[in-house]
Amino acid sequence: MRYLYRLIVLLYAESRPELGVLPVNDEAYLSGYSMDRLRELTLVDLDTDQARNGRHLDESLTRLFELVNDGYHADHAAQQFTFDLPQEGEASYDEHLQFPGLDASLFEPKSTKLLDDVTLRNEQLQQVLRLLMLSPEGKKGRGKGSDRGFISYAQLGINQLGAVYEGLMAYSGFFASEDLYEVAKNGDPSD
């Protein structure tokens, strides 16, 4: 549940740049790390085994979670450079991506220790991201995904965000000790 809430918080933070949680005005962030970049990947067909079983989405989200928690500042970038003057055409350390860092328990690696010990495949993460980022599919008869749009988190209030968090934290899953079957409500499989 924490993992899902991390995604929701990032979607909210990207839609509200005034919060200063994410460097949403930095082109390097937008093209390399952002949830918006991953939003575009929810629309890509994973038509090979390598694409379905790959780890790109998992690795991207793991790195983003690290950056959000720890931050990345000019002093980190400076350690990658010698203290000689940059050569012509070489970027100086202060031109690199700057992440404020939250240092929040939600993004601490230990808060999702069990989940971090496994790799989530592209196919499964793409399904999760689609559910969080795209409006539901329309009724039968309209083309697949024809009336779907991206969900805006900009209008989400802090109280609503808190209610989502409480709902997620109240959920308790379990490991089945035997095969279980999901039964359609009133016998209707579309429900």
Tab-separated table of N, CA and C in Angstrom, residues 27-176:
chain	number	residue	atom	x	y	z
A	27	GLU	N	14.113	20.358	-17.390
A	27	GLU	CA	13.947	19.473	-18.541
A	27	GLU	C	14.570	18.102	-18.301
A	28	ALA	N	15.682	18.055	-17.580
A	28	ALA	CA	16.317	16.767	-17.282
A	28	ALA	C	15.391	15.896	-16.434
A	29	TYR	N	14.699	16.494	-15.483
A	29	TYR	CA	13.747	15.738	-14.665
A	29	TYR	C	12.592	15.233	-15.525
A	30	LEU	N	12.019	16.125	-16.317
A	30	LEU	CA	10.848	15.766	-17.126
A	30	LEU	C	11.152	14.647	-18.118
A	31	SER	N	12.316	14.704	-18.749
A	31	SER	CA	12.624	13.708	-19.771
A	31	SER	C	13.244	12.434	-19.212
A	32	GLY	N	13.787	12.487	-17.996
A	32	GLY	CA	14.486	11.320	-17.483
A	32	GLY	C	13.885	10.634	-16.282
A	33	TYR	N	13.128	11.368	-15.454
A	33	TYR	CA	12.705	10.797	-14.180
A	33	TYR	C	11.211	10.914	-13.886
A	34	SER	N	10.528	11.773	-14.553
A	34	SER	CA	9.178	12.170	-14.149
A	34	SER	C	8.116	11.089	-14.303
A	35	MET	N	7.069	11.228	-13.522
A	35	MET	CA	5.889	10.381	-13.662
A	35	MET	C	5.230	10.669	-15.008
A	36	ASP	N	5.348	11.891	-15.480
A	36	ASP	CA	4.787	12.250	-16.778
A	36	ASP	C	5.430	11.434	-17.894
A	37	ARG	N	6.731	11.199	-17.798
A	37	ARG	CA	7.429	10.360	-18.776
A	37	ARG	C	6.885	8.936	-18.710
A	38	LEU	N	6.645	8.449	-17.500
A	38	LEU	CA	6.094	7.103	-17.339
A	38	LEU	C	4.649	7.034	-17.809
A	39	ARG	N	3.934	8.151	-17.695
A	39	ARG	CA	2.543	8.209	-18.179
A	39	ARG	C	2.495	7.873	-19.666
A	40	GLU	N	3.447	8.409	-20.402
A	40	GLU	CA	3.508	8.124	-21.833
A	40	GLU	C	3.771	6.639	-22.087
A	41	LEU	N	4.525	6.008	-21.214
A	41	LEU	CA	4.833	4.588	-21.382
A	41	LEU	C	3.633	3.687	-21.074
A	42	THR	N	2.611	4.219	-20.412
A	42	THR	CA	1.410	3.406	-20.171
A	42	THR	C	0.657	3.147	-21.468
A	43	LEU	N	0.920	3.953	-22.475
A	43	LEU	CA	0.221	3.819	-23.751
A	43	LEU	C	0.957	2.918	-24.742
A	44	VAL	N	2.159	2.498	-24.389
A	44	VAL	CA	2.980	1.680	-25.283
A	44	VAL	C	2.559	0.218	-25.173
A	45	ASP	N	2.363	-0.427	-26.320
A	45	ASP	CA	2.066	-1.865	-26.318
A	45	ASP	C	3.340	-2.633	-26.014
A	46	LEU	N	3.264	-3.514	-25.029
A	46	LEU	CA	4.394	-4.377	-24.692
A	46	LEU	C	4.220	-5.664	-25.482
A	47	ASP	N	4.746	-5.675	-26.689
A	47	ASP	CA	4.439	-6.764	-27.614
A	47	ASP	C	5.517	-7.836	-27.728
A	48	THR	N	6.535	-7.774	-26.881
A	48	THR	CA	7.540	-8.841	-26.864
A	48	THR	C	7.704	-9.334	-25.434
A	49	ASP	N	8.217	-10.536	-25.297
A	49	ASP	CA	8.479	-11.068	-23.950
A	49	ASP	C	9.472	-10.187	-23.210
A	50	GLN	N	10.469	-9.690	-23.920
A	50	GLN	CA	11.465	-8.830	-23.300
A	50	GLN	C	10.817	-7.548	-22.772
A	51	ALA	N	9.913	-6.958	-23.528
A	51	ALA	CA	9.228	-5.737	-23.088
A	51	ALA	C	8.328	-6.027	-21.886
A	52	ARG	N	7.584	-7.124	-21.932
A	52	ARG	CA	6.674	-7.470	-20.832
A	52	ARG	C	7.427	-7.830	-19.558
A	53	ASN	N	8.509	-8.563	-19.696
A	53	ASN	CA	9.239	-9.060	-18.526
A	53	ASN	C	10.404	-8.166	-18.113
A	54	GLY	N	10.597	-7.079	-18.824
A	54	GLY	CA	11.693	-6.165	-18.518
A	54	GLY	C	11.505	-5.452	-17.194
A	55	ARG	N	12.531	-4.663	-16.811
A	55	ARG	CA	12.530	-4.005	-15.505
A	55	ARG	C	12.621	-2.484	-15.596
A	56	HIS	N	12.412	-1.929	-16.768
A	56	HIS	CA	12.601	-0.480	-16.938
A	56	HIS	C	11.717	0.338	-15.993
A	57	LEU	N	10.448	0.008	-15.919
A	57	LEU	CA	9.543	0.776	-15.051
A	57	LEU	C	9.940	0.640	-13.585
A	58	ASP	N	10.271	-0.561	-13.160
A	58	ASP	CA	10.692	-0.799	-11.784
A	58	ASP	C	11.963	-0.015	-11.462
A	59	GLU	N	12.946	-0.087	-12.344
A	59	GLU	CA	14.198	0.632	-12.118
A	59	GLU	C	13.985	2.141	-12.122
A	60	SER	N	13.113	2.622	-13.002
A	60	SER	CA	12.827	4.063	-13.068
A	60	SER	C	12.171	4.538	-11.784
A	61	LEU	N	11.179	3.798	-11.307
A	61	LEU	CA	10.478	4.195	-10.082
A	61	LEU	C	11.382	4.077	-8.863
A	62	THR	N	12.191	3.036	-8.806
A	62	THR	CA	13.115	2.876	-7.682
A	62	THR	C	14.067	4.064	-7.608
A	63	ARG	N	14.614	4.468	-8.746
A	63	ARG	CA	15.532	5.616	-8.765
A	63	ARG	C	14.805	6.904	-8.382
A	64	LEU	N	13.592	7.078	-8.870
A	64	LEU	CA	12.817	8.269	-8.527
A	64	LEU	C	12.530	8.305	-7.022
A	65	PHE	N	12.151	7.174	-6.447
A	65	PHE	CA	11.903	7.116	-4.999
A	65	PHE	C	13.158	7.505	-4.215
A	66	GLU	N	14.325	7.031	-4.666
A	66	GLU	CA	15.589	7.370	-4.005
A	66	GLU	C	15.855	8.868	-4.076
A	67	LEU	N	15.663	9.445	-5.253
A	67	LEU	CA	15.907	10.870	-5.420
A	67	LEU	C	14.951	11.710	-4.587
A	68	VAL	N	13.696	11.292	-4.530
A	68	VAL	CA	12.711	12.031	-3.741
A	68	VAL	C	13.078	11.969	-2.263
A	69	ASN	N	13.501	10.820	-1.800
A	69	ASN	CA	13.831	10.670	-0.386
A	69	ASN	C	15.138	11.380	-0.032
A	70	ASP	N	16.189	11.107	-0.786
A	70	ASP	CA	17.519	11.596	-0.431
A	70	ASP	C	17.859	12.963	-1.003
A	71	GLY	N	17.258	13.294	-2.142
A	71	GLY	CA	17.609	14.527	-2.825
A	71	GLY	C	18.870	14.352	-3.654
A	72	TYR	N	19.138	15.333	-4.464
A	72	TYR	CA	20.357	15.370	-5.264
A	72	TYR	C	20.671	16.837	-5.483
A	73	HIS	N	21.775	17.278	-4.926
A	73	HIS	CA	22.107	18.703	-4.933
A	73	HIS	C	23.444	18.931	-5.610
A	74	ALA	N	23.767	20.175	-5.760
A	74	ALA	CA	25.014	20.543	-6.426
A	74	ALA	C	26.219	19.904	-5.746
A	75	ASP	N	26.172	19.739	-4.413
A	75	ASP	CA	27.322	19.145	-3.729
A	75	ASP	C	27.500	17.672	-4.108
A	76	HIS	N	26.400	16.944	-4.414
A	76	HIS	CA	26.516	15.572	-4.902
A	76	HIS	C	27.178	15.568	-6.280
A	77	ALA	N	26.713	16.456	-7.135
A	77	ALA	CA	27.260	16.528	-8.490
A	77	ALA	C	28.725	16.938	-8.455
A	78	ALA	N	29.094	17.809	-7.508
A	78	ALA	CA	30.470	18.285	-7.423
A	78	ALA	C	31.438	17.144	-7.149
A	79	GLN	N	30.983	16.116	-6.432
A	79	GLN	CA	31.845	14.986	-6.118
A	79	GLN	C	32.204	14.188	-7.368
A	80	GLN	N	31.434	14.337	-8.422
A	80	GLN	CA	31.681	13.611	-9.657
A	80	GLN	C	32.700	14.329	-10.534
A	81	PHE	N	33.055	15.545	-10.176
A	81	PHE	CA	33.980	16.334	-10.982
A	81	PHE	C	35.285	16.537	-10.222
A	82	THR	N	36.344	16.684	-10.952
A	82	THR	CA	37.582	17.097	-10.306
A	82	THR	C	37.446	18.591	-10.048
A	83	PHE	N	38.311	19.108	-9.252
A	83	PHE	CA	38.200	20.520	-8.942
A	83	PHE	C	38.926	21.392	-9.962
A	84	ASP	N	39.343	20.779	-11.070
A	84	ASP	CA	39.879	21.552	-12.181
A	84	ASP	C	38.722	22.258	-12.868
A	85	LEU	N	39.013	23.265	-13.605
A	85	LEU	CA	37.974	23.956	-14.355
A	85	LEU	C	37.425	23.023	-15.426
A	86	PRO	N	36.095	23.071	-15.664
A	86	PRO	CA	35.534	22.212	-16.714
A	86	PRO	C	36.134	22.551	-18.069
A	87	GLN	N	36.308	21.538	-18.898
A	87	GLN	CA	36.799	21.743	-20.258
A	87	GLN	C	35.707	22.433	-21.067
A	88	GLU	N	36.078	23.037	-22.158
A	88	GLU	CA	35.110	23.720	-23.003
A	88	GLU	C	34.033	22.736	-23.472
A	89	GLY	N	32.781	23.133	-23.340
A	89	GLY	CA	31.663	22.281	-23.732
A	89	GLY	C	31.212	21.320	-22.643
A	90	GLU	N	31.950	21.214	-21.558
A	90	GLU	CA	31.601	20.315	-20.453
A	90	GLU	C	30.745	21.090	-19.447
A	91	ALA	N	29.690	20.463	-18.974
A	91	ALA	CA	28.796	21.132	-18.027
A	91	ALA	C	29.464	21.249	-16.667
A	92	SER	N	29.205	22.333	-15.973
A	92	SER	CA	29.686	22.461	-14.603
A	92	SER	C	28.702	21.771	-13.674
A	93	TYR	N	29.125	21.489	-12.450
A	93	TYR	CA	28.271	20.707	-11.556
A	93	TYR	C	26.986	21.435	-11.189
A	94	ASP	N	26.983	22.746	-11.209
A	94	ASP	CA	25.761	23.464	-10.814
A	94	ASP	C	24.707	23.479	-11.917
A	95	GLU	N	25.031	22.931	-13.087
A	95	GLU	CA	24.055	22.838	-14.164
A	95	GLU	C	23.324	21.505	-14.155
A	96	HIS	N	23.589	20.661	-13.173
A	96	HIS	CA	22.956	19.355	-13.100
A	96	HIS	C	21.635	19.432	-12.337
A	97	LEU	N	20.845	18.420	-12.510
A	97	LEU	CA	19.539	18.315	-11.871
A	97	LEU	C	19.648	18.498	-10.357
A	98	GLN	N	18.786	19.316	-9.822
A	98	GLN	CA	18.747	19.571	-8.383
A	98	GLN	C	17.436	19.018	-7.813
A	99	PHE	N	17.534	18.105	-6.882
A	99	PHE	CA	16.364	17.512	-6.231
A	99	PHE	C	16.343	17.966	-4.788
A	100	PRO	N	15.215	18.518	-4.308
A	100	PRO	CA	15.201	18.998	-2.927
A	100	PRO	C	15.332	17.889	-1.888
A	101	GLY	N	14.711	16.739	-2.100
A	101	GLY	CA	14.747	15.645	-1.124
A	101	GLY	C	13.734	15.852	-0.016
A	102	LEU	N	12.938	14.849	0.245
A	102	LEU	CA	11.896	14.948	1.273
A	102	LEU	C	12.327	14.406	2.623
A	103	ASP	N	13.162	13.382	2.609
A	103	ASP	CA	13.542	12.705	3.844
A	103	ASP	C	12.284	12.344	4.637
A	104	ALA	N	11.345	11.688	3.947
A	104	ALA	CA	10.063	11.313	4.541
A	104	ALA	C	9.988	9.793	4.693
A	105	SER	N	9.364	9.336	5.747
A	105	SER	CA	9.289	7.891	6.001
A	105	SER	C	8.596	7.149	4.857
A	106	LEU	N	7.688	7.810	4.160
A	106	LEU	CA	6.993	7.175	3.045
A	106	LEU	C	7.965	6.692	1.971
A	107	PHE	N	9.036	7.446	1.741
A	107	PHE	CA	9.981	7.115	0.677
A	107	PHE	C	11.243	6.423	1.178
A	108	GLU	N	11.346	6.155	2.459
A	108	GLU	CA	12.504	5.440	2.978
A	108	GLU	C	12.510	4.014	2.437
A	109	PRO	N	13.661	3.534	2.033
A	109	PRO	CA	13.732	2.167	1.506
A	109	PRO	C	13.210	1.110	2.480
A	110	LYS	N	13.418	1.316	3.763
A	110	LYS	CA	12.980	0.301	4.727
A	110	LYS	C	11.452	0.203	4.832
A	111	SER	N	10.733	1.194	4.323
A	111	SER	CA	9.264	1.143	4.419
A	111	SER	C	8.643	0.184	3.410
A	112	THR	N	9.421	-0.236	2.411
A	112	THR	CA	8.940	-1.234	1.440
A	112	THR	C	9.995	-2.321	1.250
A	113	LYS	N	10.611	-2.720	2.340
A	113	LYS	CA	11.719	-3.679	2.302
A	113	LYS	C	11.372	-4.950	1.529
A	114	LEU	N	10.243	-5.568	1.828
A	114	LEU	CA	9.888	-6.824	1.150
A	114	LEU	C	9.683	-6.614	-0.341
A	115	LEU	N	9.030	-5.521	-0.696
A	115	LEU	CA	8.778	-5.239	-2.102
A	115	LEU	C	10.071	-4.904	-2.842
A	116	ASP	N	10.978	-4.255	-2.155
A	116	ASP	CA	12.252	-3.893	-2.786
A	116	ASP	C	13.137	-5.101	-3.065
A	117	ASP	N	12.839	-6.229	-2.439
A	117	ASP	CA	13.623	-7.436	-2.652
A	117	ASP	C	13.214	-8.189	-3.918
A	118	VAL	N	12.164	-7.714	-4.591
A	118	VAL	CA	11.725	-8.338	-5.836
A	118	VAL	C	11.728	-7.285	-6.936
A	119	THR	N	11.777	-7.763	-8.169
A	119	THR	CA	11.685	-6.858	-9.304
A	119	THR	C	10.281	-6.967	-9.879
A	120	LEU	N	9.638	-5.834	-10.030
A	120	LEU	CA	8.302	-5.799	-10.614
A	120	LEU	C	8.451	-5.669	-12.125
A	121	ARG	N	7.811	-6.549	-12.830
A	121	ARG	CA	7.929	-6.573	-14.292
A	121	ARG	C	7.178	-5.398	-14.926
A	122	ASN	N	7.622	-4.996	-16.103
A	122	ASN	CA	6.989	-3.904	-16.842
A	122	ASN	C	5.494	-4.127	-17.022
A	123	GLU	N	5.106	-5.349	-17.369
A	123	GLU	CA	3.700	-5.625	-17.649
A	123	GLU	C	2.812	-5.332	-16.432
A	124	GLN	N	3.252	-5.744	-15.244
A	124	GLN	CA	2.449	-5.517	-14.054
A	124	GLN	C	2.466	-4.043	-13.642
A	125	LEU	N	3.627	-3.421	-13.678
A	125	LEU	CA	3.685	-2.006	-13.310
A	125	LEU	C	2.931	-1.131	-14.298
A	126	GLN	N	2.950	-1.495	-15.557
A	126	GLN	CA	2.189	-0.732	-16.544
A	126	GLN	C	0.696	-0.787	-16.212
A	127	GLN	N	0.199	-1.944	-15.784
A	127	GLN	CA	-1.210	-2.065	-15.395
A	127	GLN	C	-1.524	-1.162	-14.209
A	128	VAL	N	-0.651	-1.142	-13.220
A	128	VAL	CA	-0.852	-0.289	-12.042
A	128	VAL	C	-0.854	1.182	-12.456
A	129	LEU	N	0.122	1.568	-13.258
A	129	LEU	CA	0.209	2.967	-13.688
A	129	LEU	C	-0.999	3.371	-14.531
A	130	ARG	N	-1.473	2.480	-15.372
A	130	ARG	CA	-2.672	2.787	-16.164
A	130	ARG	C	-3.868	3.053	-15.254
A	131	LEU	N	-4.021	2.233	-14.230
A	131	LEU	CA	-5.151	2.416	-13.313
A	131	LEU	C	-5.052	3.726	-12.545
A	132	LEU	N	-3.845	4.153	-12.244
A	132	LEU	CA	-3.646	5.405	-11.509
A	132	LEU	C	-3.663	6.639	-12.402
A	133	MET	N	-3.327	6.486	-13.677
A	133	MET	CA	-3.127	7.645	-14.538
A	133	MET	C	-4.179	7.845	-15.613
A	134	LEU	N	-4.914	6.803	-15.960
A	134	LEU	CA	-5.887	6.909	-17.044
A	134	LEU	C	-7.305	6.725	-16.517
A	135	SER	N	-8.229	7.463	-17.093
A	135	SER	CA	-9.633	7.286	-16.728
A	135	SER	C	-10.085	5.892	-17.163
A	136	PRO	N	-11.147	5.372	-16.564
A	136	PRO	CA	-11.606	4.022	-16.914
A	136	PRO	C	-12.017	3.927	-18.382
A	137	GLU	N	-11.913	2.697	-18.912
A	137	GLU	CA	-12.337	2.464	-20.291
A	137	GLU	C	-13.843	2.611	-20.381
A	138	GLY	N	-14.305	3.016	-21.578
A	138	GLY	CA	-15.738	3.187	-21.807
A	138	GLY	C	-16.462	1.866	-21.934
A	139	LYS	N	-17.730	1.945	-22.207
A	139	LYS	CA	-18.580	0.753	-22.367
A	139	LYS	C	-18.201	-0.015	-23.613
A	140	LYS	N	-18.674	-1.241	-23.682
A	140	LYS	CA	-18.416	-2.095	-24.854
A	140	LYS	C	-18.958	-1.420	-26.109
A	141	GLY	N	-18.324	-1.721	-27.223
A	141	GLY	CA	-18.793	-1.158	-28.488
A	141	GLY	C	-17.952	0.010	-28.946
A	142	ARG	N	-17.312	0.691	-28.014
A	142	ARG	CA	-16.390	1.762	-28.396
A	142	ARG	C	-15.009	1.129	-28.462
A	143	GLY	N	-14.161	1.596	-29.273
A	143	GLY	CA	-12.835	1.002	-29.422
A	143	GLY	C	-12.092	0.939	-28.099
A	144	LYS	N	-11.180	-0.028	-27.981
A	144	LYS	CA	-10.409	-0.203	-26.758
A	144	LYS	C	-9.677	1.087	-26.406
A	145	GLY	N	-9.997	1.653	-25.262
A	145	GLY	CA	-9.332	2.858	-24.793
A	145	GLY	C	-9.693	4.118	-25.550
A	146	SER	N	-10.724	4.067	-26.372
A	146	SER	CA	-11.032	5.197	-27.247
A	146	SER	C	-11.440	6.455	-26.498
A	147	ASP	N	-12.031	6.303	-25.326
A	147	ASP	CA	-12.472	7.501	-24.615
A	147	ASP	C	-11.730	7.687	-23.292
A	148	ARG	N	-10.547	7.120	-23.205
A	148	ARG	CA	-9.739	7.258	-21.997
A	148	ARG	C	-8.922	8.532	-22.069
A	149	GLY	N	-8.729	9.141	-20.929
A	149	GLY	CA	-7.894	10.328	-20.853
A	149	GLY	C	-7.023	10.250	-19.613
A	150	PHE	N	-6.051	11.133	-19.538
A	150	PHE	CA	-5.184	11.169	-18.371
A	150	PHE	C	-5.901	11.845	-17.212
A	151	ILE	N	-5.731	11.307	-16.033
A	151	ILE	CA	-6.337	11.851	-14.820
A	151	ILE	C	-5.463	12.992	-14.317
A	152	SER	N	-6.109	14.099	-13.933
A	152	SER	CA	-5.380	15.232	-13.366
A	152	SER	C	-5.436	15.143	-11.842
A	153	TYR	N	-4.285	15.193	-11.223
A	153	TYR	CA	-4.200	15.176	-9.763
A	153	TYR	C	-4.125	16.591	-9.198
A	154	ALA	N	-4.129	17.596	-10.073
A	154	ALA	CA	-3.968	18.985	-9.637
A	154	ALA	C	-5.099	19.459	-8.737
A	155	GLN	N	-6.302	18.947	-8.950
A	155	GLN	CA	-7.451	19.393	-8.165
A	155	GLN	C	-7.663	18.595	-6.881
A	156	LEU	N	-6.817	17.611	-6.662
A	156	LEU	CA	-6.919	16.789	-5.463
A	156	LEU	C	-6.537	17.622	-4.253
A	157	GLY	N	-7.422	17.702	-3.282
A	157	GLY	CA	-7.150	18.461	-2.066
A	157	GLY	C	-6.360	17.645	-1.066
A	158	ILE	N	-5.753	18.330	-0.118
A	158	ILE	CA	-4.943	17.650	0.889
A	158	ILE	C	-5.794	16.705	1.737
A	159	ASN	N	-7.062	17.064	1.982
A	159	ASN	CA	-7.953	16.181	2.741
A	159	ASN	C	-8.257	14.910	1.950
A	160	GLN	N	-8.446	15.063	0.652
A	160	GLN	CA	-8.699	13.890	-0.187
A	160	GLN	C	-7.462	12.994	-0.240
A	161	LEU	N	-6.302	13.616	-0.332
A	161	LEU	CA	-5.054	12.857	-0.344
A	161	LEU	C	-4.899	12.081	0.968
A	162	GLY	N	-5.226	12.715	2.073
A	162	GLY	CA	-5.182	12.052	3.376
A	162	GLY	C	-6.170	10.907	3.469
A	163	ALA	N	-7.364	11.098	2.894
A	163	ALA	CA	-8.378	10.040	2.922
A	163	ALA	C	-7.925	8.832	2.107
A	164	VAL	N	-7.262	9.084	0.978
A	164	VAL	CA	-6.727	7.986	0.171
A	164	VAL	C	-5.667	7.232	0.972
A	165	TYR	N	-4.798	7.971	1.644
A	165	TYR	CA	-3.749	7.353	2.457
A	165	TYR	C	-4.354	6.484	3.555
A	166	GLU	N	-5.327	7.017	4.259
A	166	GLU	CA	-5.970	6.254	5.333
A	166	GLU	C	-6.634	5.000	4.783
A	167	GLY	N	-7.291	5.117	3.635
A	167	GLY	CA	-7.931	3.960	3.020
A	167	GLY	C	-6.928	2.887	2.627
A	168	LEU	N	-5.810	3.313	2.054
A	168	LEU	CA	-4.778	2.354	1.664
A	168	LEU	C	-4.149	1.678	2.882
A	169	MET	N	-3.904	2.456	3.931
A	169	MET	CA	-3.277	1.892	5.118
A	169	MET	C	-4.228	0.976	5.894
A	170	ALA	N	-5.521	1.194	5.737
A	170	ALA	CA	-6.502	0.348	6.426
A	170	ALA	C	-6.691	-0.989	5.708
A	171	TYR	N	-6.289	-1.055	4.453
A	171	TYR	CA	-6.433	-2.290	3.684
A	171	TYR	C	-5.482	-3.337	4.236
A	172	SER	N	-5.958	-4.532	4.369
A	172	SER	CA	-5.071	-5.615	4.810
A	172	SER	C	-5.218	-6.788	3.850
A	173	GLY	N	-4.147	-7.129	3.221
A	173	GLY	CA	-4.132	-8.269	2.322
A	173	GLY	C	-3.751	-9.519	3.092
A	174	PHE	N	-3.710	-10.620	2.403
A	174	PHE	CA	-3.311	-11.879	3.038
A	174	PHE	C	-2.784	-12.822	1.974
A	175	PHE	N	-2.057	-13.805	2.409
A	175	PHE	CA	-1.570	-14.852	1.527
A	175	PHE	C	-2.540	-16.016	1.621
A	176	ALA	N	-3.063	-16.423	0.500
A	176	ALA	CA	-4.031	-17.526	0.477
A	176	ALA	C	-3.318	-18.847	0.714
